[in-house]
Amino acid sequence: MPAKIKTKPNLSVTLAGIKLKNPVLTASGTFGYGEEFADFVDLNKLGGVIVKGVSLKPIAGNPPPRIWETPSGMLNAIGLENPGVDVFINEKLPYLRRFDTAVLVNVFGYSLEEYVGVVERLDGVSGVSGLEVNISCPNVKAGGIVFGTNVKAAFELLSAVRKATKLPVIAKLSPNVTDITEFARAARDAGCDGLSLINTLLGMAIDVRCRRPRLANCTGGLSGPAIRPVAVRMVWQAAKAVSLPIIGMGGIVTGEDALEFILAGATAVAVGTANFVNPRATLDVLDDLERCLREQGVGDLQSLIGKVSVG
Amino acid sequence: MPAKIKTKPNLSVTLAGIKLKNPVLTASGTFGYGEEFADFVDLNKLGGVIVKGVSLKPIAGNPPPRIWETPSGMLNAIGLENPGVDVFINEKLPYLRRFDTAVLVNVFGYSLEEYVGVVERLDGVSGVSGLEVNISCPNVKAGGIVFGTNVKAAFELLSAVRKATKLPVIAKLSPNVTDITEFARAARDAGCDGLSLINTLLGMAIDVRCRRPRLANCTGGLSGPAIRPVAVRMVWQAAKAVSLPIIGMGGIVTGEDALEFILAGATAVAVGTANFVNPRATLDVLDDLERCLREQGVGDLQSLIGKVSVG
Amino acid sequence: MTKLHKALILSHKPAGRGYYRLVLKAPEAAVAAVPGQFVMLRVTENRDPLLARPFGISSIIARKSIELFYRVAGRGTALLTRMKAGHALSLLGPLGKGFLLPVKDVTPVLIAGGSGFPPLHFFAMRAGDRAHFFVGARDKECLPPTRVLTSLKANTAKVHIATEDGSMGRQGMSTDALKAFLAKEERKDRLVIYACGPHAMLAAVSRIAAEHSITCYVSTEERMACGLGACMGCSVPMKAGGYKRACKEGPVFDARDIAWGETVMVNVRNSEFKVRSE
Amino acid sequence: MTKLHKALILSHKPAGRGYYRLVLKAPEAAVAAVPGQFVMLRVTENRDPLLARPFGISSIIARKSIELFYRVAGRGTALLTRMKAGHALSLLGPLGKGFLLPVKDVTPVLIAGGSGFPPLHFFAMRAGDRAHFFVGARDKECLPPTRVLTSLKANTAKVHIATEDGSMGRQGMSTDALKAFLAKEERKDRLVIYACGPHAMLAAVSRIAAEHSITCYVSTEERMACGLGACMGCSVPMKAGGYKRACKEGPVFDARDIAWGETVMVNVRNSEFKVRSE
Ligand SMILES: Cc1cc2nc3c(=O)[nH]c(=O)nc-3n(C[C@H](O)[C@H](O)[C@H](O)COP(=O)(O)OP(=O)(O)OC[C@H]3O[C@@H](n4cnc5c(N)ncnc54)[C@H](O)[C@@H]3O)c2cc1C
Ligand SMILES: Cc1cc2nc3c(=O)[nH]c(=O)nc-3n(C[C@H](O)[C@H](O)[C@H](O)COP(=O)(O)OP(=O)(O)OC[C@H]3O[C@@H](n4cnc5c(N)ncnc54)[C@H](O)[C@@H]3O)c2cc1C
Ligand SMILES: Cc1cc2nc3c(=O)[nH]c(=O)nc-3n(C[C@H](O)[C@H](O)[C@H](O)COP(=O)(O)O)c2cc1C
Ligand SMILES: Cc1cc2nc3c(=O)[nH]c(=O)nc-3n(C[C@H](O)[C@H](O)[C@H](O)COP(=O)(O)O)c2cc1C
Ligand code: FES
Ligand code: FES
């Protein structure tokens, strides 16, 4: 085993031009707007916060039941409930501004125009470090086809978003595709500054007694440790395909889980479902990650990005 | 809760013209050629056995390590090791013939010709009830593109296979696609008699100490309870898209798991990874399934196929 | 104020009628807790079952530990029964908004169904002296454990028991008993109803309360992932439109604010999958 | 012959030097087992960790129970340590082909490294009287537990202990001790070597055996999902080409049949992730 080192390893990374004091972020929709975790996590300690998805207008979300537990994971169909970008800016952002941490705003819409609208609204707003664009939404104007599962639609959407803001744009890819690298390249060609993956896998569970789906929405997004192997694989494929920095996520619970993503090619990682199980998960991952580096005698996390040796 | 019934519910189903005494099958590659489980399972009790994938020529498989455990699942990269179709017919099939159960032979190849070759070899061989065609293989003659992830390639392959045999042909679909219904329709249009899904999800795990993939093959197939929500969703989508009978699989451990697939639209189910954890898993699922039907006062399993009520 | 605790199991025994009584040492939580609040318990440190399970607080013992009563409803609670005294569980709480306790000269009317009695028992311990406690079940064996009924009798003005088969107390539903009680009661303006139990019962109680224009608070049971207001998974439809989070704005709501119709389905599910998993 | 048992834990205690001693009641398995065979133990009934864990049989007690020694190497073994006597575990076995025990007037040379001693201890109990047992480790604290060494001394002709730091027995590697022993030994034709331990050690031992043209059997450690020959996950590369299954044709192989080079990487992995998970 390599010699341990005493000195604190350097965990800071730069992602899409955003300086992060460490690579541990919060996955969108699993950490609210930060305030919910005030009792557990000092946000100053995190590399950054990716907030719950924000849309141009408020969205009430889906009827319950919205969640269901699955083996080592969970299904959710929240329906992107959120108070809308204006309430976000006026009531949620001020709290986040108080902390010395990067704030990435996850944005979405149900048409290209809605995406552009929310992005323009956030442009130049102080306290916003960058945008994470959730492209796993149906385009209601194009028969509900999901932007993130059609390369052309994804490219057009991301190009429009890119033009609409000066902020760093990170494309959050959907894993429900045949070839993730097509979408990674589309995001690069659209001028995006980084990638975020993976979003949830489309899943379904059925209550065998009343013979109905467990979720009122029928299908939902699968997250948690169960999907980690798929997520690591896609991050690895995307990292080989494009040189954009990547935020890796999907089932991260420990520092070693995070390190898997970094070795696969992620510059930063996001902790999602684990926050529900353990509200201190982000900090635990961070401590754990630092311990791993010390144990391995690694002085700078950067030196590990994409360093998995294949074959 | 509905009244329990005393009489034994009818579990028999007909799939692609094959009569099954019950809907519980063994998933290919997880039950060897039946003999391995002789100490635990009376094959006469099973609806059928889907044997490990068979190719035209023997295949040695991938170098170790070939497996890795993941949360509620496992990764495998066995490399389709098998003794070839002739050894299968001469040394493995005779054992299976001794039992009163359906025998589905899972076949694959690395070119259209290899598929056709093994299929022709099996045509008319006594003791073979039908073929399950694993299309999740790279076509070495076409730059290694996986048949099962390209609709056109899948259609051509399945059409050729269909023409090469009088046996029922069941197409085993890959879940690593954007839209499973495209492939369900391609299989139908190619004249297949049934569908089998899902095969494993492509995944990867990394040993963070030696910075190498956990599998010598780098990536592998994710199976087990972790993937069940994805599998149920795809079976549900495929069943809505085409009228072909479906063998549903992916993480089935209990009778209720099996019932989820049946309600989603599967006519039969296959138990895979669970056989490794509990060699009696198939029989446990069967007993459990019968108990569920009694509890719900259901006299005939057929009446539940695809009966999930949405919305 | 931290809410995450490693809580030592002080006592964990079957309490009768299918319930287990679990006493956890968690001084900070014990001091902070008010009736109607709940805790989230992790039943394993592994990845499956993944999520913590919510349980209402039944009482605080010696200002340092929390008493829970639970019934095996599925995988998580089944696993929980195996945890022995001396073992420590990760406990999150107290969570949610509790009941606001009645002002002087209000007569609290508490009504519990199914496994909904714990928060109301806690209520009775804190402000039960003038309270009337209604509890009902299909039969005797589905009522709360004897030790709970005994404690309720000691801590309230009167316990009204109803069973549908008449095997204990008056025959019929607890809501019938409530109706009868309200019929005889003159000073309805002094009553406030507090209910906890299956959705169908809560809906019925809130109708009755409305008929007599009595203020009514209900404690709802929704599936929860985080218990912290972060996952948006526990939403309850509001009459005013939109949803509120049972774990944050609830679990206690003013009955008039809830859009009862729309959640019936939820309840069917919940009850169904509780049945299933038994 | 059924191989699936619900095995009651008769005793489960730390045995020193980081090992746990686990005694499981499984009469059928106990009667059937031969040295070199192993069992698969499930550490939970839940979905995670999913797979059973393989452990070599260290001895049979009173023809009815199986003795195992294990070290915490990761999540599964960590979980296993929590299982208390009185609890029952699902046990699959005996599995694999064991050592074929030496014919009369053969002197068995047993050599164990790491946590590879249990099957060889079982061997010694059955056919150890003339055996020389070599065991080595980095230091004293990495050797097998004292009770195992004591039992080995009582059941073999001689136990040769070697530690790299000299903290116990002769200084150096067990393979050095083996070489020294072979150098002095005239009747090499009477020797048969049986080895179990880390891959690197097995490779070294098989080289030494080859140099002295002594028959050598090694027991390999591969990841296993089923233990039954069904998953093809445990394959060992053969010199003749292709692979054999450690759980079915193995875990014991004739050293000459294994393609040593190709598996080195496997071993790096195994040892690495053992380190990791400690
Ligand atoms: C605020 C609140 C307080 C509660 N207080 C108590 C109590 O004091 N005593 C008691 O016995 N039960 C109580 N419950 C119900 C209890 O949480 C469930 O019985 C328990 O979660 C079932 O878990 P399981 O793994 O055994 O069942 P499973 O069916 O395996 O659980 C699967 C999933 O559904 C959820 N779930 C299942 N049933 C319910 C339910 N009725 N309500 C909410 N989520 C559910 C589980 O949390 C889990 O996420 C309370 C629920 C809530 C929301
Ligand atoms: C035939 C055989 C006999 C064995 N006998 C013993 C014994 O008597 N005493 C003992 O302490 N250990 C023994 N081992 C090793 C033991 O199986 C592993 O230490 C154990 O599986 C580790 O599981 P874990 O969950 O703690 O580690 P994790 O790293 O969490 O396990 C992850 C996965 O890798 C597998 N794995 C991890 N380490 C090993 C290993 N060294 N060999 C094979 N698979 C591994 C696990 O089974 C699991 O599938 C034996 C292994 C084999 C193959
Ligand atoms: C309850 C819930 C809500 C989510 N909401 C969003 C969202 O609003 N926008 C988004 O891009 N991703 C959302 N996600 C996806 C997560 O950000 C993350 O990509 C996914 O859950 C995988 O990470 P995990 O396995 O660590 O949870 C949500 C996930 C969950 C579980
Ligand atoms: C070790 C292993 C080997 C497999 N081999 C094959 C195979 O040869 N052909 C095939 O079509 N599917 C194969 N599969 C896929 C399974 O048949 C099944 O589709 C998949 O594992 C999902 O089911 P499960 O989650 O119940 O295991 C294999 C799966 C595993 C785990
Ligand atoms: S349980 Fe997560 S918001 Fe209420
Ligand atoms: S462990 Fe499955 S074949 Fe050996």
PDB file of C-alpha atoms in Angstrom, chain A residues 205-275:
ATOM      1  CA  ALA A 205     -42.930  -0.378 -10.121  1.00  0.00           C
ATOM      2  CA  ILE A 206     -46.334  -1.984  -9.721  1.00  0.00           C
ATOM      3  CA  ASP A 207     -48.445  -2.627  -6.656  1.00  0.00           C
ATOM      4  CA  VAL A 208     -49.455  -6.218  -7.333  1.00  0.00           C
ATOM      5  CA  ARG A 209     -52.492  -6.057  -5.033  1.00  0.00           C
ATOM      6  CA  CYS A 210     -54.354  -3.104  -6.484  1.00  0.00           C
ATOM      7  CA  ARG A 211     -52.683  -3.638  -9.865  1.00  0.00           C
ATOM      8  CA  ARG A 212     -51.687  -0.041 -10.244  1.00  0.00           C
ATOM      9  CA  PRO A 213     -48.319   1.640 -10.673  1.00  0.00           C
ATOM     10  CA  ARG A 214     -46.674   2.584  -7.382  1.00  0.00           C
ATOM     11  CA  LEU A 215     -46.443   6.144  -8.683  1.00  0.00           C
ATOM     12  CA  ALA A 216     -49.467   8.197  -9.692  1.00  0.00           C
ATOM     13  CA  ASN A 217     -47.395   9.246 -12.707  1.00  0.00           C
ATOM     14  CA  CYS A 218     -46.977   5.569 -13.677  1.00  0.00           C
ATOM     15  CA  THR A 219     -43.263   5.764 -14.502  1.00  0.00           C
ATOM     16  CA  GLY A 220     -40.561   7.589 -12.580  1.00  0.00           C
ATOM     17  CA  GLY A 221     -36.846   8.208 -12.350  1.00  0.00           C
ATOM     18  CA  LEU A 222     -34.642   5.562 -10.759  1.00  0.00           C
ATOM     19  CA  SER A 223     -31.828   6.882  -8.581  1.00  0.00           C
ATOM     20  CA  GLY A 224     -29.530   5.706  -5.816  1.00  0.00           C
ATOM     21  CA  PRO A 225     -26.718   3.154  -5.475  1.00  0.00           C
ATOM     22  CA  ALA A 226     -28.558   0.737  -7.765  1.00  0.00           C
ATOM     23  CA  ILE A 227     -27.709   2.853 -10.827  1.00  0.00           C
ATOM     24  CA  ARG A 228     -24.082   3.654  -9.989  1.00  0.00           C
ATOM     25  CA  PRO A 229     -22.523   1.093 -12.352  1.00  0.00           C
ATOM     26  CA  VAL A 230     -24.503   2.542 -15.265  1.00  0.00           C
ATOM     27  CA  ALA A 231     -23.518   6.072 -14.252  1.00  0.00           C
ATOM     28  CA  VAL A 232     -19.812   5.289 -13.945  1.00  0.00           C
ATOM     29  CA  ARG A 233     -19.882   3.612 -17.353  1.00  0.00           C
ATOM     30  CA  MET A 234     -21.545   6.617 -19.003  1.00  0.00           C
ATOM     31  CA  VAL A 235     -19.181   9.114 -17.389  1.00  0.00           C
ATOM     32  CA  TRP A 236     -16.272   7.013 -18.614  1.00  0.00           C
ATOM     33  CA  GLN A 237     -17.681   6.888 -22.159  1.00  0.00           C
ATOM     34  CA  ALA A 238     -18.468  10.607 -22.219  1.00  0.00           C
ATOM     35  CA  ALA A 239     -15.035  11.533 -20.870  1.00  0.00           C
ATOM     36  CA  LYS A 240     -13.383   9.560 -23.652  1.00  0.00           C
ATOM     37  CA  ALA A 241     -15.617  11.169 -26.278  1.00  0.00           C
ATOM     38  CA  VAL A 242     -15.226  14.844 -25.390  1.00  0.00           C
ATOM     39  CA  SER A 243     -12.801  17.000 -23.435  1.00  0.00           C
ATOM     40  CA  LEU A 244     -15.513  18.913 -21.552  1.00  0.00           C
ATOM     41  CA  PRO A 245     -15.312  18.786 -17.745  1.00  0.00           C
ATOM     42  CA  ILE A 246     -17.886  16.436 -16.240  1.00  0.00           C
ATOM     43  CA  ILE A 247     -19.939  16.446 -13.055  1.00  0.00           C
ATOM     44  CA  GLY A 248     -20.427  12.759 -12.286  1.00  0.00           C
ATOM     45  CA  MET A 249     -23.365  11.485 -10.276  1.00  0.00           C
ATOM     46  CA  GLY A 250     -25.506   8.437  -9.717  1.00  0.00           C
ATOM     47  CA  GLY A 251     -25.621   6.516  -6.460  1.00  0.00           C
ATOM     48  CA  ILE A 252     -22.703   8.159  -4.717  1.00  0.00           C
ATOM     49  CA  VAL A 253     -22.748   7.368  -0.981  1.00  0.00           C
ATOM     50  CA  THR A 254     -19.068   7.144  -0.005  1.00  0.00           C
ATOM     51  CA  GLY A 255     -15.786   8.818  -0.923  1.00  0.00           C
ATOM     52  CA  GLU A 256     -14.769   5.701  -2.814  1.00  0.00           C
ATOM     53  CA  ASP A 257     -17.931   5.932  -4.881  1.00  0.00           C
ATOM     54  CA  ALA A 258     -16.974   9.524  -5.694  1.00  0.00           C
ATOM     55  CA  LEU A 259     -13.454   8.443  -6.588  1.00  0.00           C
ATOM     56  CA  GLU A 260     -14.837   5.904  -9.054  1.00  0.00           C
ATOM     57  CA  PHE A 261     -16.441   8.751 -10.977  1.00  0.00           C
ATOM     58  CA  ILE A 262     -13.306  10.901 -10.817  1.00  0.00           C
ATOM     59  CA  LEU A 263     -11.108   8.063 -12.073  1.00  0.00           C
ATOM     60  CA  ALA A 264     -13.684   7.476 -14.818  1.00  0.00           C
ATOM     61  CA  GLY A 265     -13.212  11.090 -15.930  1.00  0.00           C
ATOM     62  CA  ALA A 266     -15.358  13.340 -13.758  1.00  0.00           C
ATOM     63  CA  THR A 267     -13.894  16.640 -12.550  1.00  0.00           C
ATOM     64  CA  ALA A 268     -16.532  16.985  -9.848  1.00  0.00           C
ATOM     65  CA  VAL A 269     -19.239  14.785  -8.360  1.00  0.00           C
ATOM     66  CA  ALA A 270     -22.759  15.359  -7.087  1.00  0.00           C
ATOM     67  CA  VAL A 271     -24.379  13.534  -4.176  1.00  0.00           C
ATOM     68  CA  GLY A 272     -28.094  12.972  -4.651  1.00  0.00           C
ATOM     69  CA  THR A 273     -30.350  10.330  -3.129  1.00  0.00           C
ATOM     70  CA  ALA A 274     -27.784   9.734  -0.376  1.00  0.00           C
ATOM     71  CA  ASN A 275     -28.794  13.112   1.107  1.00  0.00           C
TER      72      ASN A 275
END
